Amino acid sequence: MQMDRTDLNRVPRRAVLFFCAFLLLLGAARAQDTLPDPGQLLVLSVLQKVETENRIVGDHGPDSLADLPVGIRRQIGNFSYLIAIDSAVFLPEGAYFNAYMALQFPGAGRKICFAARRVMFNPRGVIGGPQARLMLVSDHTIDLFPGLKLRFPADGNNYVDWNCNGYEGVQLKGEFIFSREKLLPDSARTWEKEVKAVFQCYTQDLNDLLAEVSITPFCIRGLKDWSFSVSRAVVDMSSIKNAAGMQFPAGYSCTLPLWTGFYLEELNITLPRAISSSGTRSTVRAVKCLIDEAGFSGQIQVNGVVINGGADMDGWGFSVDALSAKWLCNRLQGGAFNGKIRIPLMDSAAQLNYSASLTYNESLKESDCRFLLSAGNDLSFQAMHSRVDVFPTSFIEVVKHQGKLKPKLVLNGRISFGDPSFRTGKLDVNELTMISEPPYLVRGVFAFTSSGSNTLHHYPLSIHSLSLIVDPQKPSIKADLSLNLSDDPVQPLSASVRVMVQMKHETETVTYPGDHPYSVQKVKWKFDKLRIGGISVNVQTGAFYLQGIAASFENDPEFGTGFRGALKFMVRDVLRDTASASCVFGNSGFRYWYADVHIPVTIPLGVSGFSIRSLSGGLCRNMRPEKTTPEQYIAALGLPPGPVTQRYLPDAQYPFGLKAGCTFHYTPSERAANGDVMLEVNFHSGGGISSVKLKGNVFMLATVAERAGKPATVKGQAQLLFDPVNRIIDAQFSVSIKAGDQVSGQGTAGLHIDPVHWYFMAGRPAAPSQVTLAGWATANTYFMVGNLLDPPLPVPSQVSTLVSNAGIMQQRDLQALGQGQGFVGGIRIGSSLYKETGWDFFTLYGGFQYGCGLDLMLTRLNPNLHCGSIAEPGMNGWMAQGQMYLHLQGVIGIKGHLQPDWCHADWCRGDFDITLLNGSLAMLLSARGPNPGYFHGHVACSYSILGIVNGSCSFDLEAGNNCTFTGP
């Protein structure tokens, strides 16, 4: 449609101006990707008309409103500020107009617009006060430089003061919004999406704007482990000057009058967790840092960041004594820190000096560090009882993993051990490697030479090898040594020994709370024990041979912890065979020990005439031997020497005692007597002997070698008990005799002594020793002495049925026997004989039985006794008296079977047995002698001939001098 000039004149000029301004602003807004709202367009259009048509007036008075809009310009410094007045109306209650202003914020591409509607005025001018303030027409967000926006809210806090003379000043309150491409909110402030700097100020000249700002805590993008919290900061938008005291970091390039940005006067920097106190993040103070279009720039240099080993390096405590770091244009340029590291294996007071550099790790997007050891470290390892002189070639490697430092220490130097029992000079050690996780000690190479003396339990030693035993629970330093046990240069005695310096640790899991909680294994190392793993001795000289080994053990399920050893030895011209010994000392909830020997040697037993030929057994306390019977101990005597004759097991209830098998022999003639017995000695709690027992076998008329191949002629068993507490000695013996088919026999013997009774018996009347001679006679014997003896047996019935015991004198002097002044012996011999001679129909036979015996007491006489005219009766003071008997029985007969041909009747056929002669003879005597000799007794006999002639006879016998003993 064609529009002529008249039509154009009809269009309101304000609308045309608004439309033109809109077109101009639309192009600028598109360049900034923002669109001004209608209120901003109105303000800008009015101001543009005033500027374009030069509608500027001096001050605002009634006459200036003749042709609106008009503007009031005021010059402040090098800049002018224009306020436009438009739309005046006159009403009965007063006159009003609208006012507009647009301010150019330094660095912004667009202006911020202010307006006031219905501003009251009078003929003298504008009525001032809050009703005249030009308020921000809408929320404004403007771009200052890449990465920074400025937002002004239309909340009544942003306005312009003016009067008739024009612009007076502006009140601004807004927030700078930093791009996430540069800064990120601190990780603890998860509700914030952007870093902001809030400010509020009142100024006349925006081109000289310096205002305090409050900046939210932030991190630098690409450096997530550092956090920054600003205490005091100034926004510098002035093109004239900078904030007072502002400094640029070294290496920062900028023309000072043109710089705009944020000057951080004071701020706190939160360090990465890796170099902070355990369980938190340490904070240091910084000053004079910057934030501008290039990002954050600044530097720090502080002391005493983390003290007393408060930082954690995967369980290794360390301090940060000094720290420096530098950032330029939002990037960590580098830094350094130093301090001391505590290694768990070392003494609590021993620390390593270190220095470390800070670098940026592009892949992790965080800072990284490299540690170096400082020279001059001399360390004490309490867990090893050792000291290390550290060489400069030692180093530490630290790897950062999931925000934590993982260390590895490699030491080169010289180590010396100072345990009270094990001391060495300085030994070279290479690559002694320690890490912060199991197995903790992973490598170490030790030299064999040393400077200084080496000792084990004060004995000189030579070191053959040193090595590290890698064990997560109990790592050790193992040493193979030669121990000099003798100072004799001619015949030295040395032993090979293995020593282990063993460590142990206590592990504690410590959890640190916070935004990113994590746990650390705290390890505390201690010296555990000095283990002597094994002592080996092997010595051969012209005089003796010695070989053995001793070793410690621990945590054995049966034996607990202790020490065991075994030894073989031979002394030439003394021990023809090798002797052996073993021992164990241990603790399994209670202390126990044993010592066991196997000695093939002859040991004389004083003046007894006997010697021990071999000894095998042991002494033990709280240990129970598996072998308990004499047969088991005697069987061990025949075994070759070994490390131990038997097995011992811990037993808290088993008493202290000795058990051993031994072979003995009669020294002048081994064939005369020898034997194998078990020796048992028990002790009471006070340490004295409570009992001694011997039980085993005795042999006679055969050597040890001979009885091994064939049965001995005389052998027996012996059992002896000695109880010193109750003062009792009790011994029992049993003997058997076998000499071909001619002689055999068996018997017992006993010895008993106690405070009341005593006796010795070799056979007893009721259980005599028995010997059979060639089958024709059997002798039963006994021998007794003491005050507790068996009475004599009655005479056999073959005697008592014929003769009477009447008139036989008393045979036992019990008082003399009880005082040890006599002894009793006895013997009974008996046998029988039967013979037959046969013909066609009959046999002649004869049978005989005989026996004799005596019970004899030999008494020591009182030397003051006399018998009639005999002044010194007996023989050398001894007198024998006793009882004897003799009996004899015999029978002769004929027997057969009759069966004559001529007789068929029963009376002349059948068996017959006719006794031709049957008789008995018995004698019983009592006797005493010699000097004087005397006996008396009885003899009796009976007979029968063919059962027809029967008879008997008896008579008394007496001879000698039956005097009476008299005396005091």
PDB file of N, CA, C and O in Angstrom, residues 27 53 74 111 134 192 241 336 342 400 409 470 508-509 627 643 647 714 716-717 730 733 775 892 907:
ATOM      1  N   GLY A  27      18.788  -6.011  15.759  1.00  0.00           N
ATOM      2  CA  GLY A  27      20.055  -6.481  15.182  1.00  0.00           C
ATOM      3  C   GLY A  27      21.112  -6.703  16.238  1.00  0.00           C
ATOM      4  O   GLY A  27      21.833  -7.691  16.233  1.00  0.00           O
ATOM      5  N   GLU A  53      17.553  14.016  17.708  1.00  0.00           N
ATOM      6  CA  GLU A  53      17.033  15.346  17.437  1.00  0.00           C
ATOM      7  C   GLU A  53      17.644  16.418  18.339  1.00  0.00           C
ATOM      8  O   GLU A  53      17.208  17.582  18.340  1.00  0.00           O
ATOM      9  N   ARG A  74      24.174  15.372  31.877  1.00  0.00           N
ATOM     10  CA  ARG A  74      25.137  15.806  32.912  1.00  0.00           C
ATOM     11  C   ARG A  74      26.467  15.126  32.644  1.00  0.00           C
ATOM     12  O   ARG A  74      26.532  13.916  32.419  1.00  0.00           O
ATOM     13  N   LYS A 111      22.904  -1.775  27.098  1.00  0.00           N
ATOM     14  CA  LYS A 111      22.687  -0.878  28.222  1.00  0.00           C
ATOM     15  C   LYS A 111      21.615  -1.455  29.131  1.00  0.00           C
ATOM     16  O   LYS A 111      20.785  -2.252  28.711  1.00  0.00           O
ATOM     17  N   LEU A 134      14.416   6.456  39.123  1.00  0.00           N
ATOM     18  CA  LEU A 134      14.278   5.669  37.911  1.00  0.00           C
ATOM     19  C   LEU A 134      14.607   4.209  38.260  1.00  0.00           C
ATOM     20  O   LEU A 134      15.751   3.888  38.594  1.00  0.00           O
ATOM     21  N   GLU A 192      24.138 -25.980  44.070  1.00  0.00           N
ATOM     22  CA  GLU A 192      24.469 -24.873  43.184  1.00  0.00           C
ATOM     23  C   GLU A 192      24.940 -25.398  41.837  1.00  0.00           C
ATOM     24  O   GLU A 192      25.710 -26.371  41.767  1.00  0.00           O
ATOM     25  N   LYS A 241      41.611   2.724  37.129  1.00  0.00           N
ATOM     26  CA  LYS A 241      42.529   2.297  38.189  1.00  0.00           C
ATOM     27  C   LYS A 241      42.196   0.876  38.610  1.00  0.00           C
ATOM     28  O   LYS A 241      41.174   0.315  38.215  1.00  0.00           O
ATOM     29  N   ALA A 336      55.270 -27.211  45.188  1.00  0.00           N
ATOM     30  CA  ALA A 336      56.162 -28.093  45.937  1.00  0.00           C
ATOM     31  C   ALA A 336      55.731 -28.113  47.392  1.00  0.00           C
ATOM     32  O   ALA A 336      55.065 -27.189  47.877  1.00  0.00           O
ATOM     33  N   ARG A 342      56.560 -40.928  58.426  1.00  0.00           N
ATOM     34  CA  ARG A 342      56.742 -41.965  59.441  1.00  0.00           C
ATOM     35  C   ARG A 342      56.465 -43.317  58.811  1.00  0.00           C
ATOM     36  O   ARG A 342      55.364 -43.569  58.314  1.00  0.00           O
ATOM     37  N   LYS A 400      49.254 -42.101  43.096  1.00  0.00           N
ATOM     38  CA  LYS A 400      47.956 -41.625  43.556  1.00  0.00           C
ATOM     39  C   LYS A 400      46.875 -42.516  42.967  1.00  0.00           C
ATOM     40  O   LYS A 400      46.776 -42.690  41.747  1.00  0.00           O
ATOM     41  N   LEU A 409      58.770 -47.486  49.507  1.00  0.00           N
ATOM     42  CA  LEU A 409      60.073 -46.992  49.951  1.00  0.00           C
ATOM     43  C   LEU A 409      61.142 -48.012  49.609  1.00  0.00           C
ATOM     44  O   LEU A 409      60.998 -49.198  49.925  1.00  0.00           O
ATOM     45  N   VAL A 470      59.486 -62.964  53.238  1.00  0.00           N
ATOM     46  CA  VAL A 470      58.274 -62.183  52.963  1.00  0.00           C
ATOM     47  C   VAL A 470      57.076 -62.909  53.558  1.00  0.00           C
ATOM     48  O   VAL A 470      56.779 -64.045  53.191  1.00  0.00           O
ATOM     49  N   GLU A 508      44.662 -51.837  62.314  1.00  0.00           N
ATOM     50  CA  GLU A 508      43.427 -51.178  62.742  1.00  0.00           C
ATOM     51  C   GLU A 508      42.831 -50.448  61.555  1.00  0.00           C
ATOM     52  O   GLU A 508      43.518 -49.726  60.830  1.00  0.00           O
ATOM     53  N   THR A 509      41.538 -50.673  61.310  1.00  0.00           N
ATOM     54  CA  THR A 509      40.848 -49.982  60.226  1.00  0.00           C
ATOM     55  C   THR A 509      40.251 -48.687  60.763  1.00  0.00           C
ATOM     56  O   THR A 509      39.427 -48.692  61.670  1.00  0.00           O
ATOM     57  N   LYS A 627      55.775 -95.000  76.103  1.00  0.00           N
ATOM     58  CA  LYS A 627      56.163 -96.299  76.649  1.00  0.00           C
ATOM     59  C   LYS A 627      55.976 -96.274  78.162  1.00  0.00           C
ATOM     60  O   LYS A 627      56.426 -95.344  78.838  1.00  0.00           O
ATOM     61  N   PRO A 643      67.396 -90.338  67.296  1.00  0.00           N
ATOM     62  CA  PRO A 643      67.196 -89.010  67.890  1.00  0.00           C
ATOM     63  C   PRO A 643      66.433 -89.043  69.198  1.00  0.00           C
ATOM     64  O   PRO A 643      66.590 -88.190  70.038  1.00  0.00           O
ATOM     65  N   ARG A 647      58.476 -91.325  72.298  1.00  0.00           N
ATOM     66  CA  ARG A 647      57.744 -90.075  72.146  1.00  0.00           C
ATOM     67  C   ARG A 647      57.156 -89.657  73.492  1.00  0.00           C
ATOM     68  O   ARG A 647      56.631 -90.494  74.226  1.00  0.00           O
ATOM     69  N   VAL A 714      69.867-119.741  83.458  1.00  0.00           N
ATOM     70  CA  VAL A 714      69.162-119.215  84.616  1.00  0.00           C
ATOM     71  C   VAL A 714      68.654-117.814  84.247  1.00  0.00           C
ATOM     72  O   VAL A 714      69.449-116.960  83.847  1.00  0.00           O
ATOM     73  N   GLY A 716      65.365-114.756  85.226  1.00  0.00           N
ATOM     74  CA  GLY A 716      64.299-114.413  86.155  1.00  0.00           C
ATOM     75  C   GLY A 716      63.821-113.005  85.940  1.00  0.00           C
ATOM     76  O   GLY A 716      64.268-112.296  85.031  1.00  0.00           O
ATOM     77  N   GLN A 717      62.903-112.613  86.779  1.00  0.00           N
ATOM     78  CA  GLN A 717      62.360-111.262  86.744  1.00  0.00           C
ATOM     79  C   GLN A 717      62.566-110.607  88.101  1.00  0.00           C
ATOM     80  O   GLN A 717      62.476-111.275  89.136  1.00  0.00           O
ATOM     81  N   ASP A 730      61.090-102.558  98.939  1.00  0.00           N
ATOM     82  CA  ASP A 730      60.411-103.825  98.663  1.00  0.00           C
ATOM     83  C   ASP A 730      60.901-104.330  97.315  1.00  0.00           C
ATOM     84  O   ASP A 730      60.814-103.620  96.307  1.00  0.00           O
ATOM     85  N   PHE A 733      61.620-111.087  93.321  1.00  0.00           N
ATOM     86  CA  PHE A 733      62.354-111.723  92.237  1.00  0.00           C
ATOM     87  C   PHE A 733      61.703-113.067  91.914  1.00  0.00           C
ATOM     88  O   PHE A 733      61.181-113.755  92.805  1.00  0.00           O
ATOM     89  N   GLY A 775      64.738-135.719  86.603  1.00  0.00           N
ATOM     90  CA  GLY A 775      63.449-136.380  86.662  1.00  0.00           C
ATOM     91  C   GLY A 775      63.272-137.356  87.803  1.00  0.00           C
ATOM     92  O   GLY A 775      62.180-137.882  88.007  1.00  0.00           O
ATOM     93  N   ILE A 892      54.899-154.187  96.470  1.00  0.00           N
ATOM     94  CA  ILE A 892      55.302-155.172  95.447  1.00  0.00           C
ATOM     95  C   ILE A 892      54.098-156.063  95.227  1.00  0.00           C
ATOM     96  O   ILE A 892      53.465-156.535  96.195  1.00  0.00           O
ATOM     97  N   TRP A 907      34.715-169.013  87.596  1.00  0.00           N
ATOM     98  CA  TRP A 907      35.595-168.938  88.753  1.00  0.00           C
ATOM     99  C   TRP A 907      37.047-169.164  88.426  1.00  0.00           C
ATOM    100  O   TRP A 907      37.922-168.755  89.165  1.00  0.00           O
TER     101      TRP A 907
END
